[in-house]
Amino acid sequence: MQTITLKQHNGLNVTLSSYGATIRSIEAPNGDHLALCYENEDDWRSNAAYLGSTVGRVANRIAGSKYLGEKRVVNLVANEGANQLHGGKKGLSHVDWQVLEHDIDNNRVVFRYVSPDNDQGFPGRVEFIVKYQLIDNQLVITLHGAPSEITPLSLTNHIYWNLALSKQHDITEHFVKLPARLRLLKNQQNIASGEFANVYNSHYDFAEFTKLGSVLTDNGFDDYYLLDPQGSKRLQLHGSIVNKATGYQVDIYSTAPGCQFYTGFYLDPQYKHLDGQQFGPYMGLCIEPHELPNAVNHPHFLSTLYAPEKPYYQQIKFEIHLPSE
């Protein structure tokens, strides 16, 4: 496991790991951590919560761990009951990537991983390239996949933001804004049912900045918000996170059609952050841009199938606003 730190001139640092092409930490110039990271080094290898990792081949859940391919039913490796979550038992988040390039002048790191045919049940060999670049308080992640045959692909980064770790607070005092007007309905197993609902004037409406502590109920949020039903692949704002006590703000942009909004209810208290704070419900939140979940089982969804003549491409950009700005 190789770690590399991208250092910006103003002191903003991002540490990356070759295991899972992972964001290990994001540190403000004053040393504040803006995202959860494990205290125990061994926890990065198991990484049960997918902290900061590149998730795939297919992010989110696939119902019944199978789908109908061109000529056969494709059976995938299940790792959440009967369903597959985040690419299976050993997805992209839990393998060693090659450090292809570390460009100090351009503050960039490039990771490469070749996923073999039938990896976790998915057809085809895929060469994945993930690039991280830190410049002007923006961390840009570019995700590429070159498959040898038709196969579903949908990658994301699973960072857990907490902009108040320096005050040992959870995310309940964070304000969140999500511009998407549609969300995917789901069943009791968190599987996308194929139907959509307008979030306007509902519990799921984050059109304006909303304090999480005022709306968190039951298990919080774990919902896919569809921003771009046409799949235009334009870089668009998917969400913003603000903590007024610390003054930090993060804006999340992506070329993906939507994002999963997860408020970290299932973070396990057996793990600790670097400063010794226990994980637990609402200790971090995720805004994960990626393709529509379970799309392989819903023909009316935007397709997640890619091929040699149609390689996979996605971009995610985290724009970090510091208190002094």
Short mmCIF file of C-alpha atoms in Angstrom, two decimals:
data_model
loop_
_atom_site.label_atom_id
_atom_site.label_comp_id
_atom_site.label_asym_id
_atom_site.label_seq_id
_atom_site.Cartn_x
_atom_site.Cartn_y
_atom_site.Cartn_z
CA MET A 1 0.00 0.00 0.00
CA GLN A 2 1.63 3.22 -1.20
CA THR A 3 0.57 6.64 0.07
CA ILE A 4 1.19 9.95 -1.71
CA THR A 5 0.33 13.45 -0.51
CA LEU A 6 -0.65 16.21 -2.91
CA LYS A 7 0.45 19.49 -1.33
CA GLN A 8 -0.99 22.82 -2.36
CA HIS A 9 0.96 26.08 -1.90
CA ASN A 10 -1.50 27.38 0.72
CA GLY A 11 -1.16 24.25 2.90
CA LEU A 12 -4.22 22.30 1.72
CA ASN A 13 -3.11 18.65 1.58
CA VAL A 14 -4.74 15.54 0.13
CA THR A 15 -3.24 12.13 0.97
CA LEU A 16 -4.00 9.26 -1.41
CA SER A 17 -3.47 5.51 -1.18
CA SER A 18 -2.84 2.97 -3.91
CA TYR A 19 -5.13 0.52 -2.07
CA GLY A 20 -8.54 1.17 -3.57
CA ALA A 21 -7.23 4.35 -5.28
CA THR A 22 -8.39 5.97 -2.07
CA ILE A 23 -8.51 9.45 -0.57
CA ARG A 24 -6.94 8.85 2.85
CA SER A 25 -7.32 12.39 4.17
CA ILE A 26 -8.06 15.99 3.26
CA GLU A 27 -6.35 18.48 5.57
CA ALA A 28 -6.97 22.21 5.68
CA PRO A 29 -3.93 24.53 5.98
CA ASN A 30 -4.40 24.70 9.77
CA GLY A 31 -4.40 20.89 10.05
CA ASP A 32 -8.17 20.42 10.36
CA HIS A 33 -9.40 17.18 8.80
CA LEU A 34 -12.42 17.64 6.54
CA ALA A 35 -13.26 13.95 6.05
CA LEU A 36 -13.27 10.80 8.15
CA CYS A 37 -10.12 8.70 8.18
CA TYR A 38 -9.24 5.65 10.24
CA GLU A 39 -7.02 5.90 13.31
CA ASN A 40 -5.85 2.28 12.91
CA GLU A 41 -3.77 1.54 9.82
CA ASP A 42 -5.16 -2.01 9.56
CA ASP A 43 -8.68 -0.61 9.17
CA TRP A 44 -7.70 0.88 5.82
CA ARG A 45 -7.12 -2.63 4.48
CA SER A 46 -10.53 -3.96 5.53
CA ASN A 47 -12.26 -0.58 4.97
CA ALA A 48 -15.74 -1.86 5.71
CA ALA A 49 -17.22 1.63 5.26
CA TYR A 50 -15.46 2.28 1.90
CA LEU A 51 -13.89 5.48 3.30
CA GLY A 52 -12.61 7.61 0.45
CA SER A 53 -12.25 4.64 -1.88
CA THR A 54 -12.86 4.30 -5.60
CA VAL A 55 -15.99 2.18 -5.74
CA GLY A 56 -16.90 -0.20 -8.60
CA ARG A 57 -17.08 -1.90 -11.03
CA VAL A 58 -20.66 -0.81 -10.32
CA ALA A 59 -21.37 1.51 -7.42
CA ASN A 60 -24.51 1.06 -5.30
CA ARG A 61 -26.73 -2.02 -5.42
CA ILE A 62 -27.69 -4.56 -8.08
CA ALA A 63 -30.83 -6.51 -7.26
CA GLY A 64 -30.39 -10.24 -6.86
CA SER A 65 -26.74 -9.93 -7.94
CA LYS A 66 -27.72 -10.61 -11.54
CA TYR A 67 -28.91 -9.04 -14.77
CA LEU A 68 -29.87 -10.12 -18.27
CA GLY A 69 -26.94 -9.68 -20.62
CA GLU A 70 -26.99 -9.89 -24.40
CA LYS A 71 -26.91 -13.69 -24.53
CA ARG A 72 -27.25 -14.90 -20.94
CA VAL A 73 -28.15 -14.09 -17.38
CA VAL A 74 -25.03 -12.66 -15.76
CA ASN A 75 -24.62 -13.84 -12.18
CA LEU A 76 -22.57 -11.59 -9.94
CA VAL A 77 -20.90 -12.10 -6.55
CA ALA A 78 -23.35 -11.16 -3.79
CA ASN A 79 -22.06 -9.33 -0.71
CA GLU A 80 -25.16 -7.79 0.86
CA GLY A 81 -27.65 -10.58 1.35
CA ALA A 82 -28.78 -11.68 -2.11
CA ASN A 83 -27.71 -8.37 -3.65
CA GLN A 84 -24.41 -6.95 -4.81
CA LEU A 85 -23.15 -3.70 -3.25
CA HIS A 86 -20.32 -1.56 -4.65
CA GLY A 87 -18.90 -4.17 -6.99
CA GLY A 88 -18.93 -7.28 -4.83
CA LYS A 89 -16.79 -8.83 -2.11
CA LYS A 90 -13.57 -7.60 -3.70
CA GLY A 91 -14.45 -4.64 -5.86
CA LEU A 92 -12.17 -1.82 -6.99
CA SER A 93 -12.21 -0.44 -3.45
CA HIS A 94 -10.39 -3.46 -2.05
CA VAL A 95 -7.55 -4.13 -4.47
CA ASP A 96 -4.04 -2.74 -4.92
CA TRP A 97 -3.76 -0.22 -7.74
CA GLN A 98 -0.55 0.63 -9.58
CA VAL A 99 0.79 4.16 -9.20
CA LEU A 100 1.17 4.95 -12.88
CA GLU A 101 2.27 8.54 -12.44
CA HIS A 102 3.10 11.04 -9.70
CA ASP A 103 3.45 14.44 -11.34
CA ILE A 104 4.71 16.80 -8.64
CA ASP A 105 4.77 19.84 -10.95
CA ASN A 106 1.07 19.45 -11.79
CA ASN A 107 0.12 18.07 -8.35
CA ARG A 108 -1.37 14.95 -9.91
CA VAL A 109 -1.42 11.21 -9.21
CA VAL A 110 -2.59 8.57 -11.67
CA PHE A 111 -3.62 5.06 -10.57
CA ARG A 112 -4.16 2.02 -12.82
CA TYR A 113 -5.87 -1.30 -12.22
CA VAL A 114 -6.74 -4.08 -14.65
CA SER A 115 -9.85 -6.00 -13.64
CA PRO A 116 -9.84 -9.47 -15.25
CA ASP A 117 -12.70 -11.07 -17.13
CA ASN A 118 -15.37 -12.46 -14.76
CA ASP A 119 -14.10 -10.32 -11.87
CA GLN A 120 -16.90 -10.53 -9.25
CA GLY A 121 -18.99 -12.05 -12.06
CA PHE A 122 -18.74 -9.11 -14.48
CA PRO A 123 -17.96 -9.92 -18.10
CA GLY A 124 -14.87 -8.59 -19.84
CA ARG A 125 -11.46 -7.31 -18.91
CA VAL A 126 -11.41 -3.62 -17.97
CA GLU A 127 -8.43 -1.32 -17.65
CA PHE A 128 -9.25 1.40 -15.13
CA ILE A 129 -7.41 4.70 -14.82
CA VAL A 130 -8.16 7.10 -11.96
CA LYS A 131 -6.51 10.53 -11.90
CA TYR A 132 -6.43 12.89 -8.93
CA GLN A 133 -5.31 16.49 -9.31
CA LEU A 134 -5.28 19.19 -6.62
CA ILE A 135 -5.16 22.79 -7.82
CA ASP A 136 -6.77 26.05 -6.67
CA ASN A 137 -8.57 24.34 -3.73
CA GLN A 138 -10.17 21.91 -6.17
CA LEU A 139 -9.64 18.16 -6.08
CA VAL A 140 -10.54 16.78 -9.52
CA ILE A 141 -11.06 13.04 -9.95
CA THR A 142 -11.14 11.67 -13.51
CA LEU A 143 -12.34 8.09 -13.93
CA HIS A 144 -11.71 6.01 -17.07
CA GLY A 145 -12.62 2.43 -17.95
CA ALA A 146 -11.63 0.59 -21.16
CA PRO A 147 -13.59 -2.70 -21.41
CA SER A 148 -12.80 -5.60 -23.72
CA GLU A 149 -16.51 -6.34 -24.22
CA ILE A 150 -19.92 -4.97 -23.26
CA THR A 151 -20.13 -4.65 -19.48
CA PRO A 152 -21.77 -2.37 -16.90
CA LEU A 153 -19.58 0.32 -15.31
CA SER A 154 -20.38 2.99 -12.74
CA LEU A 155 -17.63 4.35 -10.49
CA THR A 156 -17.64 6.90 -7.69
CA ASN A 157 -15.60 8.08 -4.75
CA HIS A 158 -16.97 7.21 -1.31
CA ILE A 159 -15.50 9.99 0.83
CA TYR A 160 -17.30 10.79 4.12
CA TRP A 161 -17.30 14.53 4.75
CA ASN A 162 -17.37 16.00 8.23
CA LEU A 163 -16.41 19.67 8.27
CA ALA A 164 -16.59 19.90 12.07
CA LEU A 165 -14.17 17.16 13.12
CA SER A 166 -11.94 19.80 14.71
CA LYS A 167 -14.78 20.52 17.15
CA GLN A 168 -15.51 16.80 17.65
CA HIS A 169 -19.01 17.26 16.24
CA ASP A 170 -21.09 14.98 14.04
CA ILE A 171 -22.86 16.18 10.87
CA THR A 172 -26.15 17.27 12.47
CA GLU A 173 -25.05 20.93 12.42
CA HIS A 174 -24.09 20.73 8.73
CA PHE A 175 -26.24 22.41 6.08
CA VAL A 176 -26.76 20.57 2.79
CA LYS A 177 -28.07 21.71 -0.57
CA LEU A 178 -28.98 19.32 -3.42
CA PRO A 179 -30.27 20.86 -6.67
CA ALA A 180 -31.77 17.64 -8.10
CA ARG A 181 -35.57 17.56 -8.27
CA LEU A 182 -36.02 13.81 -8.65
CA ARG A 183 -35.09 10.86 -6.46
CA LEU A 184 -35.27 7.14 -7.10
CA LEU A 185 -37.79 5.19 -5.07
CA LYS A 186 -36.43 2.07 -3.40
CA ASN A 187 -37.56 -1.06 -1.59
CA GLN A 188 -36.75 -2.18 1.96
CA GLN A 189 -33.38 -3.50 0.78
CA ASN A 190 -32.42 -0.06 -0.59
CA ILE A 191 -32.74 -1.37 -4.15
CA ALA A 192 -33.93 1.10 -6.80
CA SER A 193 -37.45 0.03 -7.79
CA GLY A 194 -37.41 1.73 -11.18
CA GLU A 195 -39.76 4.55 -10.20
CA PHE A 196 -39.03 8.23 -9.56
CA ALA A 197 -40.57 10.83 -7.28
CA ASN A 198 -40.39 14.62 -7.32
CA VAL A 199 -38.78 15.86 -4.11
CA TYR A 200 -40.48 19.26 -4.30
CA ASN A 201 -41.77 20.42 -0.90
CA SER A 202 -41.18 17.00 0.67
CA HIS A 203 -38.93 15.55 3.37
CA TYR A 204 -36.35 14.94 0.61
CA ASP A 205 -36.27 18.53 -0.67
CA PHE A 206 -32.84 20.16 -0.27
CA ALA A 207 -33.31 22.90 -2.89
CA GLU A 208 -32.21 25.39 -0.24
CA PHE A 209 -29.53 24.87 2.41
CA THR A 210 -31.12 22.68 5.09
CA LYS A 211 -29.75 21.89 8.54
CA LEU A 212 -29.43 18.11 8.75
CA GLY A 213 -30.30 17.94 12.44
CA SER A 214 -33.74 19.38 11.65
CA VAL A 215 -34.65 16.66 9.13
CA LEU A 216 -32.81 13.47 10.18
CA THR A 217 -35.30 10.79 11.18
CA ASP A 218 -35.15 7.00 11.52
CA ASN A 219 -32.02 5.92 9.61
CA GLY A 220 -31.39 9.27 7.96
CA PHE A 221 -30.94 9.54 4.19
CA ASP A 222 -29.58 6.96 1.77
CA ASP A 223 -31.17 8.08 -1.50
CA TYR A 224 -30.22 8.59 -5.12
CA TYR A 225 -30.94 12.06 -6.49
CA LEU A 226 -31.29 12.32 -10.28
CA LEU A 227 -30.00 15.68 -11.49
CA ASP A 228 -29.66 15.10 -15.24
CA PRO A 229 -32.30 12.72 -16.67
CA GLN A 230 -30.86 13.18 -20.18
CA GLY A 231 -27.37 12.04 -19.18
CA SER A 232 -25.71 14.98 -20.92
CA LYS A 233 -22.30 14.28 -19.28
CA ARG A 234 -21.90 17.99 -18.48
CA LEU A 235 -20.03 18.97 -15.32
CA GLN A 236 -22.78 20.17 -12.97
CA LEU A 237 -23.18 21.01 -9.30
CA HIS A 238 -24.64 18.00 -7.46
CA GLY A 239 -24.49 19.24 -3.89
CA SER A 240 -23.01 21.62 -1.34
CA ILE A 241 -22.09 21.07 2.31
CA VAL A 242 -21.54 23.88 4.82
CA ASN A 243 -20.63 23.99 8.50
CA LYS A 244 -21.13 27.47 9.90
CA ALA A 245 -19.21 26.80 13.13
CA THR A 246 -15.97 26.02 11.28
CA GLY A 247 -16.61 28.04 8.12
CA TYR A 248 -15.79 25.22 5.70
CA GLN A 249 -17.82 24.53 2.57
CA VAL A 250 -17.50 21.82 -0.08
CA ASP A 251 -19.21 21.93 -3.47
CA ILE A 252 -19.46 18.64 -5.38
CA TYR A 253 -19.57 18.72 -9.17
CA SER A 254 -19.77 15.81 -11.58
CA THR A 255 -20.53 14.67 -15.12
CA ALA A 256 -22.66 11.84 -13.64
CA PRO A 257 -26.47 11.98 -14.01
CA GLY A 258 -27.07 11.86 -10.26
CA CYS A 259 -25.66 11.12 -6.84
CA GLN A 260 -26.27 9.01 -3.75
CA PHE A 261 -26.86 11.12 -0.63
CA TYR A 262 -25.98 9.12 2.49
CA THR A 263 -25.85 10.49 6.03
CA GLY A 264 -23.73 7.71 7.52
CA PHE A 265 -26.24 6.07 9.85
CA TYR A 266 -24.46 2.71 9.64
CA LEU A 267 -20.94 3.90 10.47
CA ASP A 268 -19.64 1.35 12.98
CA PRO A 269 -18.58 2.70 16.41
CA GLN A 270 -15.83 0.07 16.64
CA TYR A 271 -13.76 2.32 14.33
CA LYS A 272 -12.14 5.61 15.28
CA HIS A 273 -11.08 8.75 13.47
CA LEU A 274 -7.45 9.89 13.66
CA ASP A 275 -8.09 12.04 16.76
CA GLY A 276 -9.72 9.14 18.61
CA GLN A 277 -13.33 10.14 17.95
CA GLN A 278 -15.54 7.09 17.55
CA PHE A 279 -17.40 6.53 14.33
CA GLY A 280 -21.15 6.03 14.65
CA PRO A 281 -24.41 7.27 13.16
CA TYR A 282 -24.11 10.68 11.48
CA MET A 283 -20.33 11.03 11.92
CA GLY A 284 -19.91 11.59 8.18
CA LEU A 285 -21.96 12.20 5.07
CA CYS A 286 -21.50 11.18 1.45
CA ILE A 287 -22.55 12.80 -1.81
CA GLU A 288 -21.49 10.15 -4.32
CA PRO A 289 -21.97 11.03 -8.01
CA HIS A 290 -22.44 7.97 -10.22
CA GLU A 291 -24.74 6.36 -12.75
CA LEU A 292 -28.27 5.27 -11.85
CA PRO A 293 -28.22 2.33 -9.42
CA ASN A 294 -29.54 -1.06 -10.55
CA ALA A 295 -29.73 0.33 -14.08
CA VAL A 296 -28.87 -3.09 -15.55
CA ASN A 297 -32.29 -4.30 -14.38
CA HIS A 298 -34.29 -1.26 -15.54
CA PRO A 299 -34.24 -0.81 -19.35
CA HIS A 300 -35.86 2.64 -19.05
CA PHE A 301 -32.91 3.95 -17.00
CA LEU A 302 -29.91 5.59 -18.64
CA SER A 303 -27.70 2.71 -19.75
CA THR A 304 -24.61 1.82 -17.71
CA LEU A 305 -23.32 -0.55 -20.39
CA TYR A 306 -19.96 0.29 -21.93
CA ALA A 307 -17.94 -1.37 -24.68
CA PRO A 308 -14.56 -1.19 -26.50
CA GLU A 309 -16.01 1.42 -28.86
CA LYS A 310 -17.73 3.22 -25.96
CA PRO A 311 -15.25 3.53 -23.07
CA TYR A 312 -16.31 4.75 -19.63
CA TYR A 313 -15.56 8.32 -18.55
CA GLN A 314 -16.66 10.28 -15.50
CA GLN A 315 -15.39 13.29 -13.60
CA ILE A 316 -15.94 14.42 -10.01
CA LYS A 317 -14.73 17.73 -8.63
CA PHE A 318 -14.60 18.73 -4.97
CA GLU A 319 -14.33 22.49 -4.59
CA ILE A 320 -13.15 23.29 -1.05
CA HIS A 321 -13.85 26.71 0.46
CA LEU A 322 -11.70 27.62 3.45
CA PRO A 323 -12.86 29.93 6.28
CA SER A 324 -10.44 32.70 5.31
CA GLU A 325 -11.78 32.92 1.77
#
